[in-house]
Amino acid sequence: MIDFNPVSKASAPGKIILFGEHAVVYGRPAIAAPVSQIRASASVVYSSSNLCFLVAPDLNRLDRLQDLPEDNPLARAVWLVVKAANLWEPPGVTIRVHSQIPIASGMGSGAAITAAIIRALAKHLQREDLQSNEMVSALTYEVEKIYHGTPSGIDNTVVAYEQPIYFVRQSPKNRIEPFTVAAPLRFVVADTGVRSSTKVAVGNVRRQYNEQPAKFAKIFDECGRIAQEARQAIEAGDVAKVGQLMTENHAWLQKMTVSSPELDKLVDTALQAGALGAKLSGAGRGGNMLALVADEEMETNVTTALQNAGAKNILTTILT
Ligand code: MEV
């Protein structure tokens, strides 16, 4: 008889894409970092009923696992662990999820909720092997397919490993490289308040790439080059260069048609307020933008300007 943990908890961070979103789907390098102060969490509580329940108070939902459709992301996360653990049926537990990460804003809320469920359930089952970063990332990737269609794998990787990564999608194994941040990078993250579906944005870029392959391949190449140069600048502690490259990356994302008037307005506002660089972050068409600031004074100026320009949920995250 296996001794299950009565209560198992786990959490996973939000994320930002510093460089290379979308191009990363096409094998170009990209850089992402966790945002550890906003998190998704899951708790798994043993129940003697033999039934598995999923509770999401934020979404006002309480469902029996078996009643949820195949493509429900939370249910898929649970079934993947059940399968990976070679169980005949789901355990009798109540899984409660909560997230501080705004949904559909480019901060990886879906990936973080999934990773938290997988880790908490693996803990409950006392399966160390299913709790490794590599395994949590691989299982989260399977669920990301529901959210994204053709995910690159960067979101599940950064939330599962919870460290800044340089990422290249490639087979048979993605290139996942942690790197040194020689001088701290202070980012102001601001939300347009416009919700945007990653699946729709990624699908739309795919359609345009199919229609104009040469034009889009060139755009992806430039984004990949920028990500490579940015890694060097981050490792060299050249903060000003990192900022310039962010603004350059934003221009290519505009050409990719994934920016929006709201994102452009916040990027321009941040630059006018003195930011070293600014860009959208994530799938675009809404969601979040990032501004790189040199110090607290610049942070205050940029934050105030963004607030006045209508940004929501502004936060600062420092990469060290
Ligand atoms: C979304 O956070 C990043 C995208 O590049 C999609 C992906 O990499 O799967 C837009």
Tab-separated table of N, CA, C and O in Angstrom, residues 172-248:
chain	number	residue	atom	x	y	z
A	172	PRO	N	16.905	16.332	-31.811
A	172	PRO	CA	15.889	15.669	-30.990
A	172	PRO	C	15.650	16.351	-29.643
A	172	PRO	O	14.669	16.043	-28.982
A	173	LYS	N	16.510	17.293	-29.244
A	173	LYS	CA	16.384	17.889	-27.918
A	173	LYS	C	16.550	19.395	-28.032
A	173	LYS	O	17.498	19.862	-28.680
A	174	ASN	N	15.655	20.155	-27.420
A	174	ASN	CA	15.803	21.615	-27.446
A	174	ASN	C	17.088	22.036	-26.752
A	174	ASN	O	17.556	21.354	-25.844
A	175	ARG	N	17.633	23.187	-27.221
A	175	ARG	CA	18.819	23.728	-26.552
A	175	ARG	C	18.315	24.630	-25.420
A	175	ARG	O	17.593	25.602	-25.680
A	176	ILE	N	18.672	24.289	-24.193
A	176	ILE	CA	18.215	25.061	-23.033
A	176	ILE	C	19.460	25.461	-22.259
A	176	ILE	O	20.108	24.610	-21.659
A	177	GLU	N	19.813	26.753	-22.293
A	177	GLU	CA	21.055	27.170	-21.636
A	177	GLU	C	20.812	28.293	-20.637
A	177	GLU	O	20.408	29.390	-21.035
A	178	PRO	N	21.055	28.024	-19.366
A	178	PRO	CA	21.058	29.129	-18.401
A	178	PRO	C	22.274	30.005	-18.707
A	178	PRO	O	23.241	29.524	-19.303
A	179	PHE	N	22.237	31.268	-18.358
A	179	PHE	CA	23.382	32.141	-18.655
A	179	PHE	C	23.600	33.123	-17.509
A	179	PHE	O	22.749	33.295	-16.650
A	180	THR	N	24.762	33.759	-17.556
A	180	THR	CA	25.125	34.700	-16.493
A	180	THR	C	24.569	36.085	-16.803
A	180	THR	O	24.654	36.550	-17.947
A	181	VAL	N	24.025	36.714	-15.779
A	181	VAL	CA	23.566	38.102	-15.938
A	181	VAL	C	24.621	38.964	-15.225
A	181	VAL	O	24.647	39.034	-14.003
A	182	ALA	N	25.506	39.585	-16.017
A	182	ALA	CA	26.671	40.259	-15.425
A	182	ALA	C	26.298	41.529	-14.659
A	182	ALA	O	26.923	41.850	-13.663
A	183	ALA	N	25.278	42.236	-15.142
A	183	ALA	CA	24.791	43.424	-14.408
A	183	ALA	C	23.277	43.283	-14.300
A	183	ALA	O	22.631	42.882	-15.282
A	184	PRO	N	22.693	43.575	-13.129
A	184	PRO	CA	21.251	43.375	-12.958
A	184	PRO	C	20.436	44.127	-14.023
A	184	PRO	O	20.811	45.240	-14.418
A	185	LEU	N	19.371	43.499	-14.463
A	185	LEU	CA	18.486	44.129	-15.450
A	185	LEU	C	17.137	44.386	-14.782
A	185	LEU	O	16.507	43.446	-14.284
A	186	ARG	N	16.731	45.646	-14.769
A	186	ARG	CA	15.507	46.043	-14.071
A	186	ARG	C	14.416	46.300	-15.126
A	186	ARG	O	14.564	47.221	-15.943
A	187	PHE	N	13.382	45.464	-15.108
A	187	PHE	CA	12.318	45.610	-16.108
A	187	PHE	C	11.028	46.097	-15.466
A	187	PHE	O	10.590	45.545	-14.453
A	188	VAL	N	10.407	47.074	-16.108
A	188	VAL	CA	9.041	47.433	-15.751
A	188	VAL	C	8.138	46.658	-16.721
A	188	VAL	O	8.356	46.700	-17.932
A	189	VAL	N	7.190	45.921	-16.162
A	189	VAL	CA	6.278	45.119	-16.985
A	189	VAL	C	4.900	45.771	-16.889
A	189	VAL	O	4.414	46.010	-15.775
A	190	ALA	N	4.302	46.082	-18.024
A	190	ALA	CA	3.003	46.764	-17.981
A	190	ALA	C	2.026	46.096	-18.940
A	190	ALA	O	2.383	45.714	-20.053
A	191	ASP	N	0.808	45.988	-18.479
A	191	ASP	CA	-0.239	45.276	-19.216
A	191	ASP	C	-1.098	46.289	-19.976
A	191	ASP	O	-1.537	47.284	-19.387
A	192	THR	N	-1.366	46.006	-21.245
A	192	THR	CA	-2.275	46.872	-22.019
A	192	THR	C	-3.706	46.719	-21.513
A	192	THR	O	-4.559	47.561	-21.787
A	193	GLY	N	-3.982	45.591	-20.840
A	193	GLY	CA	-5.355	45.314	-20.408
A	193	GLY	C	-6.147	44.635	-21.524
A	193	GLY	O	-7.282	44.220	-21.320
A	194	VAL	N	-5.530	44.499	-22.706
A	194	VAL	CA	-6.202	43.838	-23.831
A	194	VAL	C	-5.829	42.358	-23.787
A	194	VAL	O	-4.640	42.023	-23.807
A	195	ARG	N	-6.822	41.486	-23.673
A	195	ARG	CA	-6.550	40.040	-23.642
A	195	ARG	C	-6.262	39.564	-25.065
A	195	ARG	O	-6.884	40.041	-26.017
A	196	SER	N	-5.342	38.609	-25.179
A	196	SER	CA	-4.985	38.143	-26.514
A	196	SER	C	-4.704	36.647	-26.465
A	196	SER	O	-4.049	36.168	-25.549
A	197	SER	N	-5.211	35.923	-27.445
A	197	SER	CA	-5.007	34.474	-27.473
A	197	SER	C	-3.688	34.150	-28.172
A	197	SER	O	-3.466	34.546	-29.324
A	198	THR	N	-2.816	33.417	-27.466
A	198	THR	CA	-1.531	33.017	-28.058
A	198	THR	C	-1.779	32.146	-29.289
A	198	THR	O	-1.110	32.294	-30.314
A	199	LYS	N	-2.765	31.261	-29.176
A	199	LYS	CA	-3.060	30.336	-30.277
A	199	LYS	C	-3.417	31.120	-31.542
A	199	LYS	O	-2.933	30.815	-32.631
A	200	VAL	N	-4.251	32.140	-31.386
A	200	VAL	CA	-4.672	32.939	-32.550
A	200	VAL	C	-3.471	33.695	-33.123
A	200	VAL	O	-3.231	33.678	-34.332
A	201	ALA	N	-2.669	34.324	-32.247
A	201	ALA	CA	-1.516	35.107	-32.731
A	201	ALA	C	-0.509	34.197	-33.436
A	201	ALA	O	-0.020	34.522	-34.525
A	202	VAL	N	-0.207	33.047	-32.831
A	202	VAL	CA	0.776	32.123	-33.424
A	202	VAL	C	0.242	31.580	-34.765
A	202	VAL	O	0.973	31.500	-35.754
A	203	GLY	N	-1.065	31.266	-34.801
A	203	GLY	CA	-1.693	30.746	-36.023
A	203	GLY	C	-1.659	31.789	-37.131
A	203	GLY	O	-1.432	31.472	-38.305
A	204	ASN	N	-1.858	33.035	-36.746
A	204	ASN	CA	-1.871	34.115	-37.713
A	204	ASN	C	-0.494	34.356	-38.322
A	204	ASN	O	-0.357	34.584	-39.524
A	205	VAL	N	0.532	34.271	-37.485
A	205	VAL	CA	1.908	34.418	-38.003
A	205	VAL	C	2.209	33.246	-38.943
A	205	VAL	O	2.804	33.426	-40.011
A	206	ARG	N	1.764	32.062	-38.563
A	206	ARG	CA	1.987	30.866	-39.413
A	206	ARG	C	1.361	31.069	-40.801
A	206	ARG	O	1.967	30.784	-41.821
A	207	ARG	N	0.135	31.595	-40.825
A	207	ARG	CA	-0.555	31.805	-42.105
A	207	ARG	C	0.239	32.806	-42.965
A	207	ARG	O	0.484	32.572	-44.156
A	208	GLN	N	0.699	33.884	-42.340
A	208	GLN	CA	1.450	34.898	-43.099
A	208	GLN	C	2.794	34.347	-43.568
A	208	GLN	O	3.250	34.657	-44.667
A	209	TYR	N	3.422	33.526	-42.735
A	209	TYR	CA	4.698	32.903	-43.109
A	209	TYR	C	4.494	31.997	-44.331
A	209	TYR	O	5.299	32.003	-45.273
A	210	ASN	N	3.361	31.240	-44.323
A	210	ASN	CA	3.081	30.358	-45.460
A	210	ASN	C	2.842	31.152	-46.740
A	210	ASN	O	3.226	30.738	-47.828
A	211	GLU	N	2.227	32.340	-46.582
A	211	GLU	CA	1.922	33.169	-47.754
A	211	GLU	C	3.157	33.920	-48.270
A	211	GLU	O	3.315	34.128	-49.461
A	212	GLN	N	4.022	34.340	-47.335
A	212	GLN	CA	5.202	35.144	-47.713
A	212	GLN	C	6.437	34.579	-47.000
A	212	GLN	O	6.983	35.232	-46.098
A	213	PRO	N	6.880	33.370	-47.382
A	213	PRO	CA	7.947	32.708	-46.636
A	213	PRO	C	9.250	33.499	-46.582
A	213	PRO	O	9.879	33.580	-45.526
A	214	ALA	N	9.658	34.122	-47.695
A	214	ALA	CA	10.957	34.815	-47.704
A	214	ALA	C	10.923	36.010	-46.765
A	214	ALA	O	11.851	36.213	-45.960
A	215	LYS	N	9.833	36.781	-46.840
A	215	LYS	CA	9.714	37.978	-45.995
A	215	LYS	C	9.746	37.596	-44.514
A	215	LYS	O	10.478	38.191	-43.711
A	216	PHE	N	8.976	36.567	-44.156
A	216	PHE	CA	8.905	36.201	-42.738
A	216	PHE	C	10.175	35.501	-42.254
A	216	PHE	O	10.599	35.699	-41.113
A	217	ALA	N	10.812	34.727	-43.130
A	217	ALA	CA	12.075	34.078	-42.728
A	217	ALA	C	13.112	35.141	-42.389
A	217	ALA	O	13.879	35.009	-41.430
A	218	LYS	N	13.124	36.226	-43.166
A	218	LYS	CA	14.078	37.335	-42.921
A	218	LYS	C	13.766	37.977	-41.550
A	218	LYS	O	14.677	38.258	-40.755
A	219	ILE	N	12.474	38.194	-41.285
A	219	ILE	CA	12.089	38.795	-39.987
A	219	ILE	C	12.529	37.866	-38.839
A	219	ILE	O	13.117	38.314	-37.850
A	220	PHE	N	12.286	36.561	-38.999
A	220	PHE	CA	12.672	35.604	-37.938
A	220	PHE	C	14.195	35.604	-37.752
A	220	PHE	O	14.689	35.553	-36.632
A	221	ASP	N	14.928	35.659	-38.887
A	221	ASP	CA	16.403	35.679	-38.796
A	221	ASP	C	16.883	36.879	-37.983
A	221	ASP	O	17.783	36.765	-37.147
A	222	GLU	N	16.283	38.036	-38.258
A	222	GLU	CA	16.697	39.258	-37.541
A	222	GLU	C	16.410	39.123	-36.046
A	222	GLU	O	17.221	39.515	-35.211
A	223	CYS	N	15.241	38.553	-35.713
A	223	CYS	CA	14.897	38.376	-34.285
A	223	CYS	C	15.887	37.402	-33.632
A	223	CYS	O	16.299	37.609	-32.487
A	224	GLY	N	16.286	36.374	-34.368
A	224	GLY	CA	17.242	35.403	-33.843
A	224	GLY	C	18.607	36.033	-33.614
A	224	GLY	O	19.257	35.817	-32.587
A	225	ARG	N	19.026	36.859	-34.581
A	225	ARG	CA	20.313	37.564	-34.439
A	225	ARG	C	20.271	38.462	-33.208
A	225	ARG	O	21.220	38.505	-32.411
A	226	ILE	N	19.166	39.172	-33.045
A	226	ILE	CA	19.029	40.085	-31.898
A	226	ILE	C	19.121	39.295	-30.590
A	226	ILE	O	19.796	39.714	-29.646
A	227	ALA	N	18.465	38.132	-30.528
A	227	ALA	CA	18.502	37.321	-29.293
A	227	ALA	C	19.934	36.880	-28.980
A	227	ALA	O	20.372	36.908	-27.822
A	228	GLN	N	20.670	36.514	-30.047
A	228	GLN	CA	22.066	36.090	-29.854
A	228	GLN	C	22.917	37.247	-29.320
A	228	GLN	O	23.671	37.092	-28.366
A	229	GLU	N	22.752	38.412	-29.981
A	229	GLU	CA	23.522	39.593	-29.540
A	229	GLU	C	23.125	39.993	-28.129
A	229	GLU	O	23.955	40.447	-27.340
A	230	ALA	N	21.844	39.834	-27.817
A	230	ALA	CA	21.358	40.216	-26.484
A	230	ALA	C	21.987	39.331	-25.417
A	230	ALA	O	22.365	39.799	-24.342
A	231	ARG	N	22.124	38.044	-25.721
A	231	ARG	CA	22.761	37.161	-24.740
A	231	ARG	C	24.183	37.636	-24.447
A	231	ARG	O	24.598	37.702	-23.290
A	232	GLN	N	24.908	37.981	-25.523
A	232	GLN	CA	26.290	38.471	-25.330
A	232	GLN	C	26.293	39.746	-24.482
A	232	GLN	O	27.105	39.898	-23.574
A	233	ALA	N	25.355	40.651	-24.787
A	233	ALA	CA	25.295	41.925	-24.055
A	233	ALA	C	24.953	41.679	-22.581
A	233	ALA	O	25.525	42.317	-21.692
A	234	ILE	N	24.042	40.734	-22.335
A	234	ILE	CA	23.648	40.426	-20.937
A	234	ILE	C	24.857	39.830	-20.200
A	234	ILE	O	25.156	40.189	-19.066
A	235	GLU	N	25.573	38.943	-20.886
A	235	GLU	CA	26.731	38.302	-20.251
A	235	GLU	C	27.884	39.275	-20.043
A	235	GLU	O	28.726	39.070	-19.178
A	236	ALA	N	27.901	40.337	-20.866
A	236	ALA	CA	28.973	41.339	-20.737
A	236	ALA	C	28.562	42.483	-19.805
A	236	ALA	O	29.354	43.392	-19.564
A	237	GLY	N	27.322	42.473	-19.350
A	237	GLY	CA	26.847	43.550	-18.468
A	237	GLY	C	26.617	44.865	-19.207
A	237	GLY	O	26.620	45.933	-18.610
A	238	ASP	N	26.388	44.789	-20.536
A	238	ASP	CA	26.165	45.995	-21.341
A	238	ASP	C	24.658	46.306	-21.371
A	238	ASP	O	23.946	45.977	-22.333
A	239	VAL	N	24.198	46.969	-20.316
A	239	VAL	CA	22.762	47.180	-20.129
A	239	VAL	C	22.172	48.085	-21.227
A	239	VAL	O	21.072	47.826	-21.736
A	240	ALA	N	22.930	49.110	-21.626
A	240	ALA	CA	22.432	50.026	-22.662
A	240	ALA	C	22.180	49.272	-23.967
A	240	ALA	O	21.178	49.475	-24.650
A	241	LYS	N	23.090	48.374	-24.294
A	241	LYS	CA	22.960	47.581	-25.532
A	241	LYS	C	21.726	46.664	-25.454
A	241	LYS	O	20.992	46.507	-26.437
A	242	VAL	N	21.499	46.087	-24.273
A	242	VAL	CA	20.318	45.223	-24.100
A	242	VAL	C	19.061	46.038	-24.408
A	242	VAL	O	18.165	45.579	-25.126
A	243	GLY	N	19.017	47.277	-23.904
A	243	GLY	CA	17.873	48.151	-24.155
A	243	GLY	C	17.682	48.432	-25.638
A	243	GLY	O	16.585	48.288	-26.179
A	244	GLN	N	18.783	48.790	-26.318
A	244	GLN	CA	18.707	49.077	-27.775
A	244	GLN	C	18.158	47.877	-28.532
A	244	GLN	O	17.331	48.007	-29.423
A	245	LEU	N	18.641	46.693	-28.136
A	245	LEU	CA	18.219	45.474	-28.845
A	245	LEU	C	16.736	45.178	-28.595
A	245	LEU	O	16.044	44.673	-29.485
A	246	MET	N	16.233	45.524	-27.403
A	246	MET	CA	14.800	45.330	-27.135
A	246	MET	C	13.958	46.184	-28.082
A	246	MET	O	12.987	45.710	-28.676
A	247	THR	N	14.362	47.449	-28.228
A	247	THR	CA	13.587	48.353	-29.085
A	247	THR	C	13.660	47.882	-30.538
A	247	THR	O	12.671	47.934	-31.280
A	248	GLU	N	14.839	47.381	-30.922
A	248	GLU	CA	15.002	46.854	-32.280
A	248	GLU	C	14.110	45.620	-32.489
A	248	GLU	O	13.443	45.469	-33.506
